[in-house]
Short mmCIF file of C-alpha atoms in Angstrom, two decimals:
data_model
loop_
_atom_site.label_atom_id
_atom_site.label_comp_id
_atom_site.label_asym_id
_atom_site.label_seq_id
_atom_site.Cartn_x
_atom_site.Cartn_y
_atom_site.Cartn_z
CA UNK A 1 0.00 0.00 0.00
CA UNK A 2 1.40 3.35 -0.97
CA UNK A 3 2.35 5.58 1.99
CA UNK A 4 0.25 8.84 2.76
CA UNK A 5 2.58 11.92 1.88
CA UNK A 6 2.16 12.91 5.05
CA UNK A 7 3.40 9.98 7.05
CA UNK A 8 6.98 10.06 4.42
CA UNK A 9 7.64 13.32 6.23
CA UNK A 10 6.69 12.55 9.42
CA UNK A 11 8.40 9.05 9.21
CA UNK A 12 11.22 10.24 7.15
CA UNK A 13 14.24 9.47 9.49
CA UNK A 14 15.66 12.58 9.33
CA UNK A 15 12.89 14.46 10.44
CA UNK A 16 13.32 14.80 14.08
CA UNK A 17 10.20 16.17 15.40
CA UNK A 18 8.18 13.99 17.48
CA UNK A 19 4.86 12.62 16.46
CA UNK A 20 1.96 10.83 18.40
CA UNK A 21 -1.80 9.99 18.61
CA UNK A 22 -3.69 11.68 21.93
CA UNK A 23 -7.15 9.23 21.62
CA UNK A 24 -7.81 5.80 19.44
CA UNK A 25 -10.47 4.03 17.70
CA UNK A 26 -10.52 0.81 20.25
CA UNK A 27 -13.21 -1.82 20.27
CA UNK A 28 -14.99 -0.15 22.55
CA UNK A 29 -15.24 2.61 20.55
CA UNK A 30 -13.01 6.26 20.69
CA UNK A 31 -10.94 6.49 23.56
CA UNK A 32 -9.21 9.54 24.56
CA UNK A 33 -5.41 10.00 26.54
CA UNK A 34 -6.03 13.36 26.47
CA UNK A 35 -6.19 13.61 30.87
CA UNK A 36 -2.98 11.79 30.66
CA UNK A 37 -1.34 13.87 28.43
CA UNK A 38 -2.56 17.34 28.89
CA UNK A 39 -2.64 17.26 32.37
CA UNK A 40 -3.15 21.16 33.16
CA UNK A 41 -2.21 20.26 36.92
CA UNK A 42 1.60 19.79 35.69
CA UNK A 43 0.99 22.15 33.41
CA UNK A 44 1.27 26.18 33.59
CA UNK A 45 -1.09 27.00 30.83
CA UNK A 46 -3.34 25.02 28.52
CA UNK A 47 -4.78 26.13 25.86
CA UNK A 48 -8.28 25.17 24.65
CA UNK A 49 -9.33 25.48 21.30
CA UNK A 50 -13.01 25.74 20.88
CA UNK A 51 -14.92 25.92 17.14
CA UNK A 52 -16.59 23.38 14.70
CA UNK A 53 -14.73 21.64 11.97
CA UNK A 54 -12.47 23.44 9.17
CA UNK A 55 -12.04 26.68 11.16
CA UNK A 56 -8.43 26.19 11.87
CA UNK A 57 -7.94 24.13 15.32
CA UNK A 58 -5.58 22.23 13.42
CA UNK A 59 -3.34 25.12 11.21
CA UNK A 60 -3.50 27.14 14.66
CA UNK A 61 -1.33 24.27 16.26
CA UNK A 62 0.73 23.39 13.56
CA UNK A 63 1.80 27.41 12.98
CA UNK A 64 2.62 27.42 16.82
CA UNK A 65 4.12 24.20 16.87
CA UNK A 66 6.47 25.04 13.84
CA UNK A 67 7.41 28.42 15.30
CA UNK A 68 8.26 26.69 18.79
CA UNK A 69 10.79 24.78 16.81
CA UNK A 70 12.40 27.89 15.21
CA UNK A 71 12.88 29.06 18.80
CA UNK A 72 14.52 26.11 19.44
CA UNK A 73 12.19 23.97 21.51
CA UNK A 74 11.35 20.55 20.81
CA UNK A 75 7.07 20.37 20.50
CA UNK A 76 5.17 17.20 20.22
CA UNK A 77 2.50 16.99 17.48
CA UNK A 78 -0.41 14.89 19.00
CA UNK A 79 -2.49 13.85 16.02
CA UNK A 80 -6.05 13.09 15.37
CA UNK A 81 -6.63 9.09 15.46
CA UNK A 82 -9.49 9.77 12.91
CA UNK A 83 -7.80 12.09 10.60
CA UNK A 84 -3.95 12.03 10.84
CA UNK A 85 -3.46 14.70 8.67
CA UNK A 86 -4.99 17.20 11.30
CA UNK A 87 -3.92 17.49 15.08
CA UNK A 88 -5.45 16.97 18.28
CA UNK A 89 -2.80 18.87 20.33
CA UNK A 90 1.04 20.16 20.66
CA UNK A 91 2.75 20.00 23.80
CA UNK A 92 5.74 22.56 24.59
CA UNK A 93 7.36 20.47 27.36
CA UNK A 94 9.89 23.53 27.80
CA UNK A 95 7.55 26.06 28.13
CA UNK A 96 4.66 24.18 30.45
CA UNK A 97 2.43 24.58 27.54
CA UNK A 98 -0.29 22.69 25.28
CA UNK A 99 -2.29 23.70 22.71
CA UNK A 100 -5.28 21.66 22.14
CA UNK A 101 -8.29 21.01 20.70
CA UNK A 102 -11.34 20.81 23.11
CA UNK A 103 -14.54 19.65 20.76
CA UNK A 104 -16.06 16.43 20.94
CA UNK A 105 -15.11 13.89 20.76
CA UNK A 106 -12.44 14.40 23.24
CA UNK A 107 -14.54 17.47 24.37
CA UNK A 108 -12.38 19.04 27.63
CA UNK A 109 -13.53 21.51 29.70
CA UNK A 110 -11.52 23.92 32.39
CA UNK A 111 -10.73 22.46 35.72
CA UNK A 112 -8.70 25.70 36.77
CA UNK A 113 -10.37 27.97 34.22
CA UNK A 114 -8.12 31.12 33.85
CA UNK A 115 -5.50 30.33 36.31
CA UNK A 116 -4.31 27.26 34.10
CA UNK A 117 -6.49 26.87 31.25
CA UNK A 118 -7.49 29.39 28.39
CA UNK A 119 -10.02 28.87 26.35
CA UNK A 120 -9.62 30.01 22.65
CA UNK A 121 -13.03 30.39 20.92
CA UNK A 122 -12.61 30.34 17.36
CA UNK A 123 -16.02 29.98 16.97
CA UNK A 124 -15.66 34.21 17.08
CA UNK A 125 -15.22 33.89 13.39
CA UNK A 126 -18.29 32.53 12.52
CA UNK A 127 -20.90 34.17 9.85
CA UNK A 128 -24.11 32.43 12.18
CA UNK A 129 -26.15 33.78 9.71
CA UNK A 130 -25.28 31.72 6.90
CA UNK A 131 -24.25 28.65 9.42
CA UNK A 132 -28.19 28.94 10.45
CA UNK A 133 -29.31 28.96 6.66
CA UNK A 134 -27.46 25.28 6.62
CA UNK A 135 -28.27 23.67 9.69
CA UNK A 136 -30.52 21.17 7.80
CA UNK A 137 -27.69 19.83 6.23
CA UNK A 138 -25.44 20.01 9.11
CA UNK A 139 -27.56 18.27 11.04
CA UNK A 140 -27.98 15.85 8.29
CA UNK A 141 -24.04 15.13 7.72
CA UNK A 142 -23.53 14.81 11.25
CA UNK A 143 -25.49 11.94 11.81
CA UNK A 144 -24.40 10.27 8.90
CA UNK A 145 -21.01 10.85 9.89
CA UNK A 146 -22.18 9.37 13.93
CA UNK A 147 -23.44 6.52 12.21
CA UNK A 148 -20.37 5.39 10.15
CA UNK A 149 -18.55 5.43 13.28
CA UNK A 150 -21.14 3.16 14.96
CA UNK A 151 -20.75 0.77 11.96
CA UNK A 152 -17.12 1.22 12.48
CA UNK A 153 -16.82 0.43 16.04
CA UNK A 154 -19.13 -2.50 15.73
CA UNK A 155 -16.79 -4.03 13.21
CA UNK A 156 -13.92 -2.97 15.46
CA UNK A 157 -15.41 -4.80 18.22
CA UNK A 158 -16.35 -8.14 15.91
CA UNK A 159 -12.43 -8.13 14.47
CA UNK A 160 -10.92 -7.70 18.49
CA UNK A 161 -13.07 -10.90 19.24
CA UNK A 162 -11.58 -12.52 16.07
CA UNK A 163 -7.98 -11.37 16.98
CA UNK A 164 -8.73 -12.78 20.43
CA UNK A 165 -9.26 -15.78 19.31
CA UNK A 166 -6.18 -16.07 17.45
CA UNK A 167 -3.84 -14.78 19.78
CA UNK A 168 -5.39 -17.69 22.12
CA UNK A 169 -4.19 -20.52 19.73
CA UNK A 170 -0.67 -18.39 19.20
CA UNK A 171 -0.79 -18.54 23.27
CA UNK A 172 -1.30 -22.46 22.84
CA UNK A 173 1.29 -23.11 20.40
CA UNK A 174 4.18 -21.34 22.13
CA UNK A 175 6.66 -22.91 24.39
CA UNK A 176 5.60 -20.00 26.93
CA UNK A 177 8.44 -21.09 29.72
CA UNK A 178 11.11 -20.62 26.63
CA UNK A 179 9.75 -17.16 25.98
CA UNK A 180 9.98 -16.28 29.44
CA UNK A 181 14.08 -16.86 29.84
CA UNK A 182 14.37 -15.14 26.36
CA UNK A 183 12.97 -11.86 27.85
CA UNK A 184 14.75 -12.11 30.82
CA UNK A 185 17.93 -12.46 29.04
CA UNK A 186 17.17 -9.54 27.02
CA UNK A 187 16.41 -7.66 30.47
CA UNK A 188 19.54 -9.17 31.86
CA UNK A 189 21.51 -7.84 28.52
CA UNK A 190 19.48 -4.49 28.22
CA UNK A 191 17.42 -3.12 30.97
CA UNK A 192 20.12 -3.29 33.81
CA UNK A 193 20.97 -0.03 35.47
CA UNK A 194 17.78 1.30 33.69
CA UNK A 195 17.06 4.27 35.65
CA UNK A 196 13.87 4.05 37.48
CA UNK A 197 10.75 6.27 37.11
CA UNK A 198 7.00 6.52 35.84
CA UNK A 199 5.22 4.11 33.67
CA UNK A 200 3.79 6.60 30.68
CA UNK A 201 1.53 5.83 27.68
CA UNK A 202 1.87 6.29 24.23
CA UNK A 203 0.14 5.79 21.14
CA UNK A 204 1.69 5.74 17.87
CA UNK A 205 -0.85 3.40 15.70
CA UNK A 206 -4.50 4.78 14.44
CA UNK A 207 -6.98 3.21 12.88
CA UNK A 208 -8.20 5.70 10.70
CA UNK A 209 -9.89 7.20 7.90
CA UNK A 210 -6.50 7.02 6.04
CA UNK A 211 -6.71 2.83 7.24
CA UNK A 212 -3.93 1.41 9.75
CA UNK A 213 -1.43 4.66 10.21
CA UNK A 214 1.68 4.06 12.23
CA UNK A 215 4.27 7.37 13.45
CA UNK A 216 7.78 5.99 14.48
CA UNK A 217 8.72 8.38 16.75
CA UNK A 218 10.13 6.34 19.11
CA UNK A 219 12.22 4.20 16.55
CA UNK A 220 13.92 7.41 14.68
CA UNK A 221 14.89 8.96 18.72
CA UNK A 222 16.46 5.58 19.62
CA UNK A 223 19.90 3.98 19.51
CA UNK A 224 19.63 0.49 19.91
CA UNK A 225 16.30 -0.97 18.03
CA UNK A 226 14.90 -4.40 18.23
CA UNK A 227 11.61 -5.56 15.94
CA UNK A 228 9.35 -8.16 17.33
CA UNK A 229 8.04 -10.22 14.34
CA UNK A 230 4.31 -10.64 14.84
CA UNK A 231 4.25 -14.81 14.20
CA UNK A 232 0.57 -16.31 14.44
CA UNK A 233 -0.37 -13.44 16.76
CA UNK A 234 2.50 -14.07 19.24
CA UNK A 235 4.33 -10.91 19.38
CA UNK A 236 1.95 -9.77 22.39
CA UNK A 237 3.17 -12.71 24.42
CA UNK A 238 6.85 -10.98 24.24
CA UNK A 239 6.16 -7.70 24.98
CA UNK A 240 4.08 -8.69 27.75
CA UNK A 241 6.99 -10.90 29.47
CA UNK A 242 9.68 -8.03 29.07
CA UNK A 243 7.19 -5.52 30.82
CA UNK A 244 6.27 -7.15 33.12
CA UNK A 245 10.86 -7.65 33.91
CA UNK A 246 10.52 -3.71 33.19
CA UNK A 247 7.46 -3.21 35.96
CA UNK A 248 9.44 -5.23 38.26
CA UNK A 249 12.26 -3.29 38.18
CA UNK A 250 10.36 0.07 37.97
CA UNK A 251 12.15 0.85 35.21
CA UNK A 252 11.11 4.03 33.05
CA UNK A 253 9.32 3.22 30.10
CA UNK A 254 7.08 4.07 27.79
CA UNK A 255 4.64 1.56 26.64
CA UNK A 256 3.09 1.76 23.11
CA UNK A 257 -0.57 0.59 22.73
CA UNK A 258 -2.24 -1.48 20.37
CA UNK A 259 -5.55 0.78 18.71
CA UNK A 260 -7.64 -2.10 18.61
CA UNK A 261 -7.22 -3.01 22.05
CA UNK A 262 -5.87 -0.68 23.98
CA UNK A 263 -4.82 -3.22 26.76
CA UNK A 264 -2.26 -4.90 24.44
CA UNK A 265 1.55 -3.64 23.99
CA UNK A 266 3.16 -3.05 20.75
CA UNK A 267 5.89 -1.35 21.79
CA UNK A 268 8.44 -0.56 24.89
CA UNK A 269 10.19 1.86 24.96
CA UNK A 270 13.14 3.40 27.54
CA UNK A 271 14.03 6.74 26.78
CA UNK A 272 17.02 7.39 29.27
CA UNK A 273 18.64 4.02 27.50
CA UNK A 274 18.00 4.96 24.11
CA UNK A 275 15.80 1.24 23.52
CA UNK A 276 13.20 0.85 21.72
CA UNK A 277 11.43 -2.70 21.39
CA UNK A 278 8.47 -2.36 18.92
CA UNK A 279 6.52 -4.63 16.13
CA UNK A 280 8.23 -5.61 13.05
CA UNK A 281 7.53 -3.31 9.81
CA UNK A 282 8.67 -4.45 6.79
CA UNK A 283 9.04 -0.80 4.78
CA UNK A 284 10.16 0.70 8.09
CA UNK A 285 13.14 -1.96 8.29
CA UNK A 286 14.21 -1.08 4.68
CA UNK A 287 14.61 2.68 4.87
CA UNK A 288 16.41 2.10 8.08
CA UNK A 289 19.20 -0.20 5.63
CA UNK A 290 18.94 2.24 3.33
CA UNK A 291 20.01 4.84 5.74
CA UNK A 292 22.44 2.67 7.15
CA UNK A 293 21.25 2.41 10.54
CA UNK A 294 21.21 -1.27 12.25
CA UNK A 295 18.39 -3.60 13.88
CA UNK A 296 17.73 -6.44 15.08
CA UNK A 297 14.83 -9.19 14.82
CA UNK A 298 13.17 -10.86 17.37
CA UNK A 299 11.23 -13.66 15.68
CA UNK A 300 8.95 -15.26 17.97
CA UNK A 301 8.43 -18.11 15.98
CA UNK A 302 11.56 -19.44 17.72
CA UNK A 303 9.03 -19.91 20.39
CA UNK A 304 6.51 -21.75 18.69
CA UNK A 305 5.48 -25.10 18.11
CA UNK A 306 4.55 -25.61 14.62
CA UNK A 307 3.32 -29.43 14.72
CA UNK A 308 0.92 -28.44 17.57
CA UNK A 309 -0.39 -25.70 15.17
CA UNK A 310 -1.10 -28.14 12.48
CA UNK A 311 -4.39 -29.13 13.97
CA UNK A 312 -5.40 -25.40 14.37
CA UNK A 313 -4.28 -24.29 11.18
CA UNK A 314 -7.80 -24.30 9.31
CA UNK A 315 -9.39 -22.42 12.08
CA UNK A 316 -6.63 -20.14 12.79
CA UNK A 317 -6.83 -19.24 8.63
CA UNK A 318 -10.28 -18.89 8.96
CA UNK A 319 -9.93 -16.39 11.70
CA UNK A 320 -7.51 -14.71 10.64
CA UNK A 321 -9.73 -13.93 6.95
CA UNK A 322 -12.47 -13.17 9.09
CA UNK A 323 -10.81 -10.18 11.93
CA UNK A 324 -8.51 -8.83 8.18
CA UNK A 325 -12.45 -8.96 6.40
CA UNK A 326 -13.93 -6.78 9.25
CA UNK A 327 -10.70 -4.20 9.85
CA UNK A 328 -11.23 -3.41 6.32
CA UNK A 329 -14.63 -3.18 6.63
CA UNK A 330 -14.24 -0.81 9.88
CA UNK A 331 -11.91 1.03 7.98
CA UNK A 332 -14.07 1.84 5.39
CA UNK A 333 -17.20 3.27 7.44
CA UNK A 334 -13.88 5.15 9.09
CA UNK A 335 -13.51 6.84 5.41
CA UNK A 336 -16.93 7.63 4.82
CA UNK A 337 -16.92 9.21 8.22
CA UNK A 338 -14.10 11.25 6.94
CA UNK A 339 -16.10 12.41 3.35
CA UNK A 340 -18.81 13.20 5.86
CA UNK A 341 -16.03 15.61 7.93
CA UNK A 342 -14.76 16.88 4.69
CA UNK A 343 -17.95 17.87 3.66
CA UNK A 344 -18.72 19.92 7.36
CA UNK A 345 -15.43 21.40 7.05
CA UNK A 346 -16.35 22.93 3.69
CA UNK A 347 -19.78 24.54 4.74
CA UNK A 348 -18.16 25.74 8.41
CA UNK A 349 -14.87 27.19 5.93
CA UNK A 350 -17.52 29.15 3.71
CA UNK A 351 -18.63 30.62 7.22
CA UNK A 352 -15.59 31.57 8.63
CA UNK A 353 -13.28 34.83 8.52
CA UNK A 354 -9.91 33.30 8.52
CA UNK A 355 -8.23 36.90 8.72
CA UNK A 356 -9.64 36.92 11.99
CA UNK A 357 -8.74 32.86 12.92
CA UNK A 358 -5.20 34.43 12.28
CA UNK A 359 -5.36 37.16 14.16
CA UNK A 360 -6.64 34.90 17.00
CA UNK A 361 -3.89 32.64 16.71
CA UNK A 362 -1.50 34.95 16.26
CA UNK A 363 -2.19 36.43 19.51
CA UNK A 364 -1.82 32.98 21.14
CA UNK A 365 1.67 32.41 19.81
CA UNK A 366 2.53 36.05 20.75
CA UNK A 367 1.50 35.19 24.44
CA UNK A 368 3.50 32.36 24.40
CA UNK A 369 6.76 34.38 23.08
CA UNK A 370 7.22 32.26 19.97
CA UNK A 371 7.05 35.34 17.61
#
């Protein structure tokens, strides 16, 4: 599959901003990080960005974001799980700052209104008028666009009890006791004299209206890289043993979510050790040869028992046909939902004064010094 424009930048390995997803399309429908990350209480000012689709949440943050990195600070692009070109929120670790969108679905609110948090109305540059003479068909794309996401999340749900199941008969294939020395030789190898400190979460897969999306932040930031190939849904079983070695020794890490399921790891990694431990991409792995940078593989088929899979094999296919059959199908109510969102952002972008977006977000940036 050909890779988004957007993503080459972002994933290009000399580009060295950092990247991430604030909220996911789970099972269990959209799930937002957004307390986690934006935490106004360790904060000094936050930022709330209030206003419909298409009038500029998104350019606001990238325009401060870029112009926090000509001033030399290092801002983290949070982007939308639904629509990864856009973003959710940027977080100026330097300056005690975020920027973020506050409309549903990850609709946030003030908890220390005006002594922490600002809210940014952009909605200032509506024409109401002419947003009243289309509320019919606002009203009308909007649920359309709620119901594709229904559909979506039902399909989601369907294809995490499929993948379930066939990380169950991975589970009952493996030689589990010879997975569990391999991690803790990697531990013993890697993860001694980690430096201790706080568990954090991060999320840098989407399933969105773009399909699967995947931002390799912490790949391109670390030194030493290890893939875990993914063999008959096994790769879990891995990452699970070496965190719970990690949780044991309270070592800091930061632990990389799957979007389906939220409660499943896809990636660990330790910052102050420059390690990252993540699953296996094949076009990932060849622009890192190309740029000349090594890896290593950790195949966890080493672990697994393929005569006892031999009587699973026609169910695990079958499975396996049936979670790919509804991901696709989830991602395609995801894409209508996006046509739906296109199609809001046009009529709200016919009623807004962008002069004045700008002159709003201007004024943001200039309070934060970055001008």
């Amino acid at each position: 599959m050909q890779q988004k424009p957007y993503l080459d930048e972002i994933n290009d390995l000399k580009n060295t901003s950092r990247h991430y997803f604030a909220a996911a399309n789970t099972y269990k429908g959209f799930r937002s990080f957004f307390d986690g990350i934006f935490d106004s209480r360790h904060l000094d000012r936050v930022y709330i960005l209030k206003g419909g689709p298409g009038v500029g949440k998104s350019t606001l943050m990238k325009k401060a974001a870029l112009s926090a990195e000509k001033k030399g600070f290092s801002p983290i692009q949070y982007h939308c799980s639904s629509d990864p070109k856009s973003l959710d929120g940027v977080l100026i670790e330097e300056l005690g700052t975020a920027i973020i969108d506050g409309t549903a679905p990850h609709t946030v609110d003030p908890y220390f209104a005006g002594a922490k948090e600002v809210i940014v109305n952009l909605g200032e540059a509506w024409d109401l008028a002419a947003l009243r003479k289309k509320s019919g068909e606002i009203v009308d794309i909007s649920e359309k666009k709620s119901d594709c996401y229904r559909t979506a999340y039902r399909m989601l749900s369907a294809a995490k009890s499929a993948d379930d199941e066939l990380s169950d008969m991975g589970r009952e294939c493996s030689d589990l006791e010879k997975l569990h020395f391999a991690a803790g030789r990697f531990a013993s190898k890697h993860l001694k004299g980690a430096p201790t400190g706080q568990k954090k979460q991060i999320v840098t897969d989407a399933i969105s209206c773009d399909g699967r999306v995947r931002l390799f932040t912490p790949e391109k930031f670390s030194e030493t890289l290890y893939f875990v190939k993914n063999v008959k849904n096994t790769a879990s079983l891995f990452f699970e043993e070496l965190m719970a070695i990690a949780a044991k020794q309270e070592a800091q890490v930061c632990v990389g979510i799957t979007p389906l399921d939220p409660e499943r790891i896809n990636c660990l990694y330790f910052p102050e050790i420059s390690l990252c431990v993540s699953l296996y991409d094949d076009d990932f792995c060849k622009s890192l040869e190309a740029s000349g940078r090594s890896y290593k593989v950790i195949n966890t088929g080493r672990f697994f028992d393929s005569q006892a899979y031999r009587a699973r094999r026609q169910k695990y296919r079958f499975t396996e046909k049936c979670r790919d059959a509804l991901m696709d199908e989830a991602v395609k109510s995801l894409e209508k939902a996006g046509e739906y969102h296109a199609s809001l952002e046009e009529i709200y972008g016919r009623a807004t004064d962008y002069k004045k977006v700008s002159q709003i977000g201007n004024q943001v940036i200039s309070e934060l010094k970055l001008r």
